[in-house]
PDB file of C-alpha atoms in Angstrom:
ATOM      1  CA  UNK A   1      88.097 200.827 131.277  1.00  0.00           C
ATOM      2  CA  UNK A   2      84.033 203.040 131.968  1.00  0.00           C
ATOM      3  CA  UNK A   3      85.220 204.031 127.999  1.00  0.00           C
ATOM      4  CA  UNK A   4      86.704 200.680 126.947  1.00  0.00           C
ATOM      5  CA  UNK A   5      83.329 199.266 128.182  1.00  0.00           C
ATOM      6  CA  UNK A   6      80.674 201.284 126.581  1.00  0.00           C
ATOM      7  CA  UNK A   7      82.819 201.186 123.269  1.00  0.00           C
ATOM      8  CA  UNK A   8      82.689 196.832 123.359  1.00  0.00           C
ATOM      9  CA  UNK A   9      78.763 197.443 124.728  1.00  0.00           C
ATOM     10  CA  UNK A  10      77.757 199.722 121.534  1.00  0.00           C
ATOM     11  CA  UNK A  11      79.365 197.040 118.760  1.00  0.00           C
ATOM     12  CA  UNK A  12      78.047 193.878 120.718  1.00  0.00           C
ATOM     13  CA  UNK A  13      74.692 195.456 120.504  1.00  0.00           C
ATOM     14  CA  UNK A  14      75.395 197.076 116.527  1.00  0.00           C
ATOM     15  CA  UNK A  15      75.760 193.859 115.865  1.00  0.00           C
ATOM     16  CA  UNK A  16      74.051 191.354 117.519  1.00  0.00           C
ATOM     17  CA  UNK A  17      70.924 191.504 114.650  1.00  0.00           C
ATOM     18  CA  UNK A  18      73.639 190.438 112.116  1.00  0.00           C
ATOM     19  CA  UNK A  19      72.497 187.509 109.984  1.00  0.00           C
ATOM     20  CA  UNK A  20      76.275 186.879 109.226  1.00  0.00           C
ATOM     21  CA  UNK A  21      74.985 183.382 108.006  1.00  0.00           C
ATOM     22  CA  UNK A  22      73.374 185.898 104.955  1.00  0.00           C
ATOM     23  CA  UNK A  23      76.654 187.823 104.308  1.00  0.00           C
ATOM     24  CA  UNK A  24      80.157 187.337 102.747  1.00  0.00           C
ATOM     25  CA  UNK A  25      83.102 188.746 103.663  1.00  0.00           C
ATOM     26  CA  UNK A  26      83.791 191.257 102.498  1.00  0.00           C
ATOM     27  CA  UNK A  27      80.394 193.149 104.356  1.00  0.00           C
ATOM     28  CA  UNK A  28      80.670 190.789 107.700  1.00  0.00           C
ATOM     29  CA  UNK A  29      83.718 193.514 107.999  1.00  0.00           C
ATOM     30  CA  UNK A  30      81.977 196.220 106.406  1.00  0.00           C
ATOM     31  CA  UNK A  31      79.626 195.609 109.296  1.00  0.00           C
ATOM     32  CA  UNK A  32      82.025 195.888 112.230  1.00  0.00           C
ATOM     33  CA  UNK A  33      83.893 198.498 110.798  1.00  0.00           C
ATOM     34  CA  UNK A  34      81.016 200.694 110.731  1.00  0.00           C
ATOM     35  CA  UNK A  35      79.663 199.205 114.137  1.00  0.00           C
ATOM     36  CA  UNK A  36      83.167 200.325 114.541  1.00  0.00           C
ATOM     37  CA  UNK A  37      83.238 204.042 114.436  1.00  0.00           C
ATOM     38  CA  UNK A  38      80.059 204.996 115.146  1.00  0.00           C
ATOM     39  CA  UNK A  39      81.611 203.381 118.648  1.00  0.00           C
ATOM     40  CA  UNK A  40      85.290 205.131 118.539  1.00  0.00           C
ATOM     41  CA  UNK A  41      83.042 208.637 117.670  1.00  0.00           C
ATOM     42  CA  UNK A  42      80.301 208.267 120.435  1.00  0.00           C
ATOM     43  CA  UNK A  43      83.238 207.518 123.996  1.00  0.00           C
ATOM     44  CA  UNK A  44      85.982 209.354 122.229  1.00  0.00           C
ATOM     45  CA  UNK A  45      88.673 206.677 121.632  1.00  0.00           C
ATOM     46  CA  UNK A  46      91.364 205.991 118.652  1.00  0.00           C
ATOM     47  CA  UNK A  47      93.170 203.893 116.675  1.00  0.00           C
ATOM     48  CA  UNK A  48      96.401 203.559 115.972  1.00  0.00           C
ATOM     49  CA  UNK A  49      97.999 203.436 112.699  1.00  0.00           C
ATOM     50  CA  UNK A  50     100.017 199.988 112.420  1.00  0.00           C
ATOM     51  CA  UNK A  51     101.280 198.933 109.050  1.00  0.00           C
ATOM     52  CA  UNK A  52      99.514 196.544 107.036  1.00  0.00           C
ATOM     53  CA  UNK A  53      99.444 193.387 109.444  1.00  0.00           C
ATOM     54  CA  UNK A  54     100.934 190.150 107.306  1.00  0.00           C
ATOM     55  CA  UNK A  55      98.200 187.302 108.047  1.00  0.00           C
ATOM     56  CA  UNK A  56      99.997 184.458 106.268  1.00  0.00           C
ATOM     57  CA  UNK A  57     104.027 182.578 106.158  1.00  0.00           C
ATOM     58  CA  UNK A  58     104.096 185.556 103.217  1.00  0.00           C
ATOM     59  CA  UNK A  59     104.134 187.991 105.654  1.00  0.00           C
ATOM     60  CA  UNK A  60     102.278 190.310 103.714  1.00  0.00           C
ATOM     61  CA  UNK A  61      98.768 191.754 103.911  1.00  0.00           C
ATOM     62  CA  UNK A  62      95.803 190.338 102.824  1.00  0.00           C
ATOM     63  CA  UNK A  63      95.380 190.179  99.597  1.00  0.00           C
ATOM     64  CA  UNK A  64      98.235 191.690  98.038  1.00  0.00           C
ATOM     65  CA  UNK A  65     100.867 189.742  96.417  1.00  0.00           C
ATOM     66  CA  UNK A  66     104.595 190.529  94.904  1.00  0.00           C
ATOM     67  CA  UNK A  67     105.570 190.744  92.097  1.00  0.00           C
ATOM     68  CA  UNK A  68     109.161 189.672  90.406  1.00  0.00           C
ATOM     69  CA  UNK A  69     109.844 193.512  90.241  1.00  0.00           C
ATOM     70  CA  UNK A  70     108.860 193.871  93.461  1.00  0.00           C
ATOM     71  CA  UNK A  71     105.887 195.481  93.665  1.00  0.00           C
ATOM     72  CA  UNK A  72     103.085 194.352  94.874  1.00  0.00           C
ATOM     73  CA  UNK A  73      99.031 193.710  93.542  1.00  0.00           C
ATOM     74  CA  UNK A  74      96.738 193.243  95.290  1.00  0.00           C
ATOM     75  CA  UNK A  75      93.033 191.127  94.636  1.00  0.00           C
ATOM     76  CA  UNK A  76      89.996 190.938  95.179  1.00  0.00           C
ATOM     77  CA  UNK A  77      87.258 187.724  95.951  1.00  0.00           C
ATOM     78  CA  UNK A  78      84.753 189.220  94.380  1.00  0.00           C
ATOM     79  CA  UNK A  79      81.317 188.244  91.909  1.00  0.00           C
ATOM     80  CA  UNK A  80      82.442 183.955  92.037  1.00  0.00           C
ATOM     81  CA  UNK A  81      86.070 185.382  90.616  1.00  0.00           C
ATOM     82  CA  UNK A  82      89.539 186.654  91.450  1.00  0.00           C
ATOM     83  CA  UNK A  83      90.053 189.547  90.558  1.00  0.00           C
ATOM     84  CA  UNK A  84      93.057 192.243  90.213  1.00  0.00           C
ATOM     85  CA  UNK A  85      92.604 196.098  91.465  1.00  0.00           C
ATOM     86  CA  UNK A  86      96.008 196.909  90.429  1.00  0.00           C
ATOM     87  CA  UNK A  87      99.834 197.307  90.882  1.00  0.00           C
ATOM     88  CA  UNK A  88     101.458 199.668  92.599  1.00  0.00           C
ATOM     89  CA  UNK A  89     104.769 200.449  94.652  1.00  0.00           C
ATOM     90  CA  UNK A  90     104.468 199.867  97.975  1.00  0.00           C
ATOM     91  CA  UNK A  91     102.635 197.153  99.967  1.00  0.00           C
ATOM     92  CA  UNK A  92     100.990 199.864 102.195  1.00  0.00           C
ATOM     93  CA  UNK A  93      99.713 201.440  98.882  1.00  0.00           C
ATOM     94  CA  UNK A  94      98.178 198.117  97.713  1.00  0.00           C
ATOM     95  CA  UNK A  95      96.694 197.025 101.230  1.00  0.00           C
ATOM     96  CA  UNK A  96      94.722 201.084 101.246  1.00  0.00           C
ATOM     97  CA  UNK A  97      93.727 199.725  98.143  1.00  0.00           C
ATOM     98  CA  UNK A  98      92.020 196.456  98.679  1.00  0.00           C
ATOM     99  CA  UNK A  99      90.464 197.534 101.750  1.00  0.00           C
ATOM    100  CA  UNK A 100      89.353 199.967  99.591  1.00  0.00           C
ATOM    101  CA  UNK A 101      87.665 197.637  97.319  1.00  0.00           C
ATOM    102  CA  UNK A 102      86.054 195.279  99.564  1.00  0.00           C
ATOM    103  CA  UNK A 103      84.762 199.231 101.684  1.00  0.00           C
ATOM    104  CA  UNK A 104      82.756 199.756  98.157  1.00  0.00           C
ATOM    105  CA  UNK A 105      81.597 196.872  97.371  1.00  0.00           C
ATOM    106  CA  UNK A 106      80.258 195.618 100.860  1.00  0.00           C
ATOM    107  CA  UNK A 107      76.652 196.394 100.284  1.00  0.00           C
ATOM    108  CA  UNK A 108      76.159 195.450  96.769  1.00  0.00           C
ATOM    109  CA  UNK A 109      73.769 192.669  96.561  1.00  0.00           C
ATOM    110  CA  UNK A 110      75.020 190.629  94.574  1.00  0.00           C
ATOM    111  CA  UNK A 111      71.555 187.896  93.520  1.00  0.00           C
ATOM    112  CA  UNK A 112      70.033 191.811  92.587  1.00  0.00           C
ATOM    113  CA  UNK A 113      72.717 192.278  89.642  1.00  0.00           C
ATOM    114  CA  UNK A 114      73.646 190.583  86.158  1.00  0.00           C
ATOM    115  CA  UNK A 115      77.263 189.362  84.807  1.00  0.00           C
ATOM    116  CA  UNK A 116      77.635 192.671  83.491  1.00  0.00           C
ATOM    117  CA  UNK A 117      76.574 194.627  86.255  1.00  0.00           C
ATOM    118  CA  UNK A 118      78.796 193.187  88.643  1.00  0.00           C
ATOM    119  CA  UNK A 119      81.659 193.795  86.565  1.00  0.00           C
ATOM    120  CA  UNK A 120      80.658 197.697  86.508  1.00  0.00           C
ATOM    121  CA  UNK A 121      80.175 197.779  90.443  1.00  0.00           C
ATOM    122  CA  UNK A 122      83.726 196.385  90.907  1.00  0.00           C
ATOM    123  CA  UNK A 123      85.049 198.392  87.718  1.00  0.00           C
ATOM    124  CA  UNK A 124      83.913 201.570  89.559  1.00  0.00           C
ATOM    125  CA  UNK A 125      85.787 200.692  92.753  1.00  0.00           C
ATOM    126  CA  UNK A 126      88.999 199.464  91.368  1.00  0.00           C
ATOM    127  CA  UNK A 127      89.150 203.008  89.270  1.00  0.00           C
ATOM    128  CA  UNK A 128      88.494 204.577  92.014  1.00  0.00           C
ATOM    129  CA  UNK A 129      91.535 202.826  94.333  1.00  0.00           C
ATOM    130  CA  UNK A 130      93.780 203.411  91.262  1.00  0.00           C
ATOM    131  CA  UNK A 131      93.447 206.549  91.215  1.00  0.00           C
ATOM    132  CA  UNK A 132      93.500 206.747  95.141  1.00  0.00           C
ATOM    133  CA  UNK A 133      96.983 204.804  95.976  1.00  0.00           C
ATOM    134  CA  UNK A 134      98.771 205.227  91.847  1.00  0.00           C
ATOM    135  CA  UNK A 135      97.680 201.756  90.817  1.00  0.00           C
ATOM    136  CA  UNK A 136      98.740 200.912  87.855  1.00  0.00           C
ATOM    137  CA  UNK A 137      98.301 198.249  85.090  1.00  0.00           C
ATOM    138  CA  UNK A 138     101.518 195.537  84.925  1.00  0.00           C
ATOM    139  CA  UNK A 139     103.305 195.405  81.758  1.00  0.00           C
ATOM    140  CA  UNK A 140     105.031 192.520  81.029  1.00  0.00           C
ATOM    141  CA  UNK A 141     107.874 192.983  82.825  1.00  0.00           C
ATOM    142  CA  UNK A 142     105.738 192.949  85.317  1.00  0.00           C
ATOM    143  CA  UNK A 143     104.526 189.115  85.504  1.00  0.00           C
ATOM    144  CA  UNK A 144     105.318 186.786  87.276  1.00  0.00           C
ATOM    145  CA  UNK A 145     107.121 184.077  84.779  1.00  0.00           C
ATOM    146  CA  UNK A 146     105.824 182.614  82.412  1.00  0.00           C
ATOM    147  CA  UNK A 147     102.182 184.963  81.965  1.00  0.00           C
ATOM    148  CA  UNK A 148     102.302 187.255  79.843  1.00  0.00           C
ATOM    149  CA  UNK A 149      99.407 189.616  79.497  1.00  0.00           C
ATOM    150  CA  UNK A 150      96.638 189.937  76.040  1.00  0.00           C
ATOM    151  CA  UNK A 151      94.800 192.552  74.273  1.00  0.00           C
ATOM    152  CA  UNK A 152      91.955 191.549  76.651  1.00  0.00           C
ATOM    153  CA  UNK A 153      93.240 192.356  78.913  1.00  0.00           C
ATOM    154  CA  UNK A 154      93.451 188.578  80.645  1.00  0.00           C
ATOM    155  CA  UNK A 155      96.855 186.652  80.990  1.00  0.00           C
ATOM    156  CA  UNK A 156      97.964 183.176  80.146  1.00  0.00           C
ATOM    157  CA  UNK A 157     100.828 181.408  81.594  1.00  0.00           C
ATOM    158  CA  UNK A 158     103.211 179.460  78.985  1.00  0.00           C
ATOM    159  CA  UNK A 159     105.559 176.577  79.614  1.00  0.00           C
ATOM    160  CA  UNK A 160     108.221 175.344  77.210  1.00  0.00           C
ATOM    161  CA  UNK A 161     108.099 171.698  77.178  1.00  0.00           C
ATOM    162  CA  UNK A 162     108.578 168.368  75.598  1.00  0.00           C
ATOM    163  CA  UNK A 163     109.896 170.528  72.430  1.00  0.00           C
ATOM    164  CA  UNK A 164     107.185 173.068  72.161  1.00  0.00           C
ATOM    165  CA  UNK A 165     105.890 175.993  74.691  1.00  0.00           C
ATOM    166  CA  UNK A 166     102.388 175.155  75.283  1.00  0.00           C
ATOM    167  CA  UNK A 167      99.711 177.401  76.034  1.00  0.00           C
ATOM    168  CA  UNK A 168      98.235 176.127  79.834  1.00  0.00           C
ATOM    169  CA  UNK A 169      95.483 178.752  79.488  1.00  0.00           C
ATOM    170  CA  UNK A 170      93.545 181.705  79.442  1.00  0.00           C
ATOM    171  CA  UNK A 171      92.817 183.688  82.554  1.00  0.00           C
ATOM    172  CA  UNK A 172      91.079 186.723  84.801  1.00  0.00           C
ATOM    173  CA  UNK A 173      94.278 187.166  86.603  1.00  0.00           C
ATOM    174  CA  UNK A 174      98.103 187.034  87.204  1.00  0.00           C
ATOM    175  CA  UNK A 175      97.768 185.220  90.564  1.00  0.00           C
ATOM    176  CA  UNK A 176      95.232 182.506  88.922  1.00  0.00           C
ATOM    177  CA  UNK A 177      97.749 182.183  85.672  1.00  0.00           C
ATOM    178  CA  UNK A 178     100.871 182.118  87.886  1.00  0.00           C
ATOM    179  CA  UNK A 179      98.947 179.547  90.339  1.00  0.00           C
ATOM    180  CA  UNK A 180      98.569 177.295  86.821  1.00  0.00           C
ATOM    181  CA  UNK A 181     101.900 177.780  85.400  1.00  0.00           C
ATOM    182  CA  UNK A 182     103.048 176.557  88.514  1.00  0.00           C
ATOM    183  CA  UNK A 183     100.525 173.134  88.944  1.00  0.00           C
ATOM    184  CA  UNK A 184     101.496 172.764  85.310  1.00  0.00           C
ATOM    185  CA  UNK A 185     105.063 172.609  86.024  1.00  0.00           C
ATOM    186  CA  UNK A 186     104.560 170.526  89.080  1.00  0.00           C
ATOM    187  CA  UNK A 187     102.677 167.922  87.269  1.00  0.00           C
ATOM    188  CA  UNK A 188     105.164 167.396  85.223  1.00  0.00           C
ATOM    189  CA  UNK A 189     108.733 168.243  86.018  1.00  0.00           C
ATOM    190  CA  UNK A 190     108.927 163.790  87.263  1.00  0.00           C
ATOM    191  CA  UNK A 191     107.863 162.993  83.592  1.00  0.00           C
ATOM    192  CA  UNK A 192     111.108 161.187  82.081  1.00  0.00           C
ATOM    193  CA  UNK A 193     110.406 163.204  78.231  1.00  0.00           C
ATOM    194  CA  UNK A 194     112.917 160.174  77.027  1.00  0.00           C
ATOM    195  CA  UNK A 195     111.377 157.374  77.209  1.00  0.00           C
ATOM    196  CA  UNK A 196     107.841 158.681  75.934  1.00  0.00           C
ATOM    197  CA  UNK A 197     106.710 158.937  72.168  1.00  0.00           C
ATOM    198  CA  UNK A 198     104.773 162.378  71.221  1.00  0.00           C
ATOM    199  CA  UNK A 199     101.017 160.777  71.485  1.00  0.00           C
ATOM    200  CA  UNK A 200     101.640 160.488  75.253  1.00  0.00           C
ATOM    201  CA  UNK A 201     103.631 163.607  76.293  1.00  0.00           C
ATOM    202  CA  UNK A 202     100.676 165.937  74.229  1.00  0.00           C
ATOM    203  CA  UNK A 203      98.757 163.430  76.914  1.00  0.00           C
ATOM    204  CA  UNK A 204     100.770 163.682  79.668  1.00  0.00           C
ATOM    205  CA  UNK A 205     100.267 167.360  78.833  1.00  0.00           C
ATOM    206  CA  UNK A 206      96.296 167.683  78.937  1.00  0.00           C
ATOM    207  CA  UNK A 207      96.023 165.982  82.027  1.00  0.00           C
ATOM    208  CA  UNK A 208      97.972 168.751  83.603  1.00  0.00           C
ATOM    209  CA  UNK A 209      96.302 171.399  82.207  1.00  0.00           C
ATOM    210  CA  UNK A 210      93.215 170.523  82.371  1.00  0.00           C
ATOM    211  CA  UNK A 211      93.667 169.794  86.246  1.00  0.00           C
ATOM    212  CA  UNK A 212      95.213 173.295  86.893  1.00  0.00           C
ATOM    213  CA  UNK A 213      92.615 175.263  84.806  1.00  0.00           C
ATOM    214  CA  UNK A 214      89.845 173.256  86.808  1.00  0.00           C
ATOM    215  CA  UNK A 215      91.753 174.257  90.137  1.00  0.00           C
ATOM    216  CA  UNK A 216      92.496 177.461  89.251  1.00  0.00           C
ATOM    217  CA  UNK A 217      89.172 178.466  87.581  1.00  0.00           C
ATOM    218  CA  UNK A 218      90.300 179.588  83.351  1.00  0.00           C
ATOM    219  CA  UNK A 219      89.597 178.325  80.036  1.00  0.00           C
ATOM    220  CA  UNK A 220      91.809 176.229  77.291  1.00  0.00           C
ATOM    221  CA  UNK A 221      92.633 178.087  74.418  1.00  0.00           C
ATOM    222  CA  UNK A 222      90.308 176.590  71.602  1.00  0.00           C
ATOM    223  CA  UNK A 223      93.512 176.685  69.360  1.00  0.00           C
ATOM    224  CA  UNK A 224      96.015 173.946  68.320  1.00  0.00           C
ATOM    225  CA  UNK A 225      97.766 174.611  72.229  1.00  0.00           C
ATOM    226  CA  UNK A 226     101.443 173.765  70.914  1.00  0.00           C
ATOM    227  CA  UNK A 227     103.873 175.855  69.314  1.00  0.00           C
ATOM    228  CA  UNK A 228     106.556 174.613  67.688  1.00  0.00           C
ATOM    229  CA  UNK A 229     109.923 176.559  68.926  1.00  0.00           C
TER     230      UNK A 229
END
C-alpha cells in the first residue's frame, strides 16, 4: 500500500498544474502516460499486459475498425480531420499503431503549424507506426462495401440507385466513405422509385448526398454525379 500511495501522490503532483482545457485528447493521455511512467519507475511498479480494451458495443479497441476481410484498420483525429493510419492483420497491431501515432503527435503544437506541416507530422508518425507494426494500405478488396480507392489515395463511395451508379463524394479515409454510403442508403431506402420522375429521383439523391457529406466531412464531385449503368 505504501508504494501504491506514493505512486498516486507522484502522479497527482505531476498533473495538478496541467491545464486540461488547453490540451487535446491526445495530449491529455500523453501527459498522464508520462506521469504514470515516472511514478512506476520511482516506486517500483508494473503494468499488467492486457489485450486492447474494447471501448464500445462494437467490441473493438479505441481507434480501431474491422474490414469485411477481417483485417483491422486504425484511425486518429488530428489536425481537424479523421486520419487513416493503416490496415493490420490483428486488433493488437492496429491498436498498438494507434497508440504509437498518438504518442508521437501528443506534443505537436497545431496552432503553430501550417496545413502542410500538420500533414507532414502525421505522415511521419503514420509511416513509423506502419513499419513497427507491419501495417499496409488496403487494396480495393479490403475496403468496405460500396467504397473504392482513387489514384490520389482518397476514397469514394458509390451507390446504385434509380438505374444509375452515383458517386456520393470523395473522402480522406475509408471509414468516412463507408459512413457516407450508409447514411445515403438509409435516407433512400423508403423512396418509391416507381412513383418518381427522373428529376425527382435526382433531387432526392442530391439531398441525401449533401446531408451525408456535411455530416461526415468530404467533397461532392464536381463532375456529373450519375453514370448510366
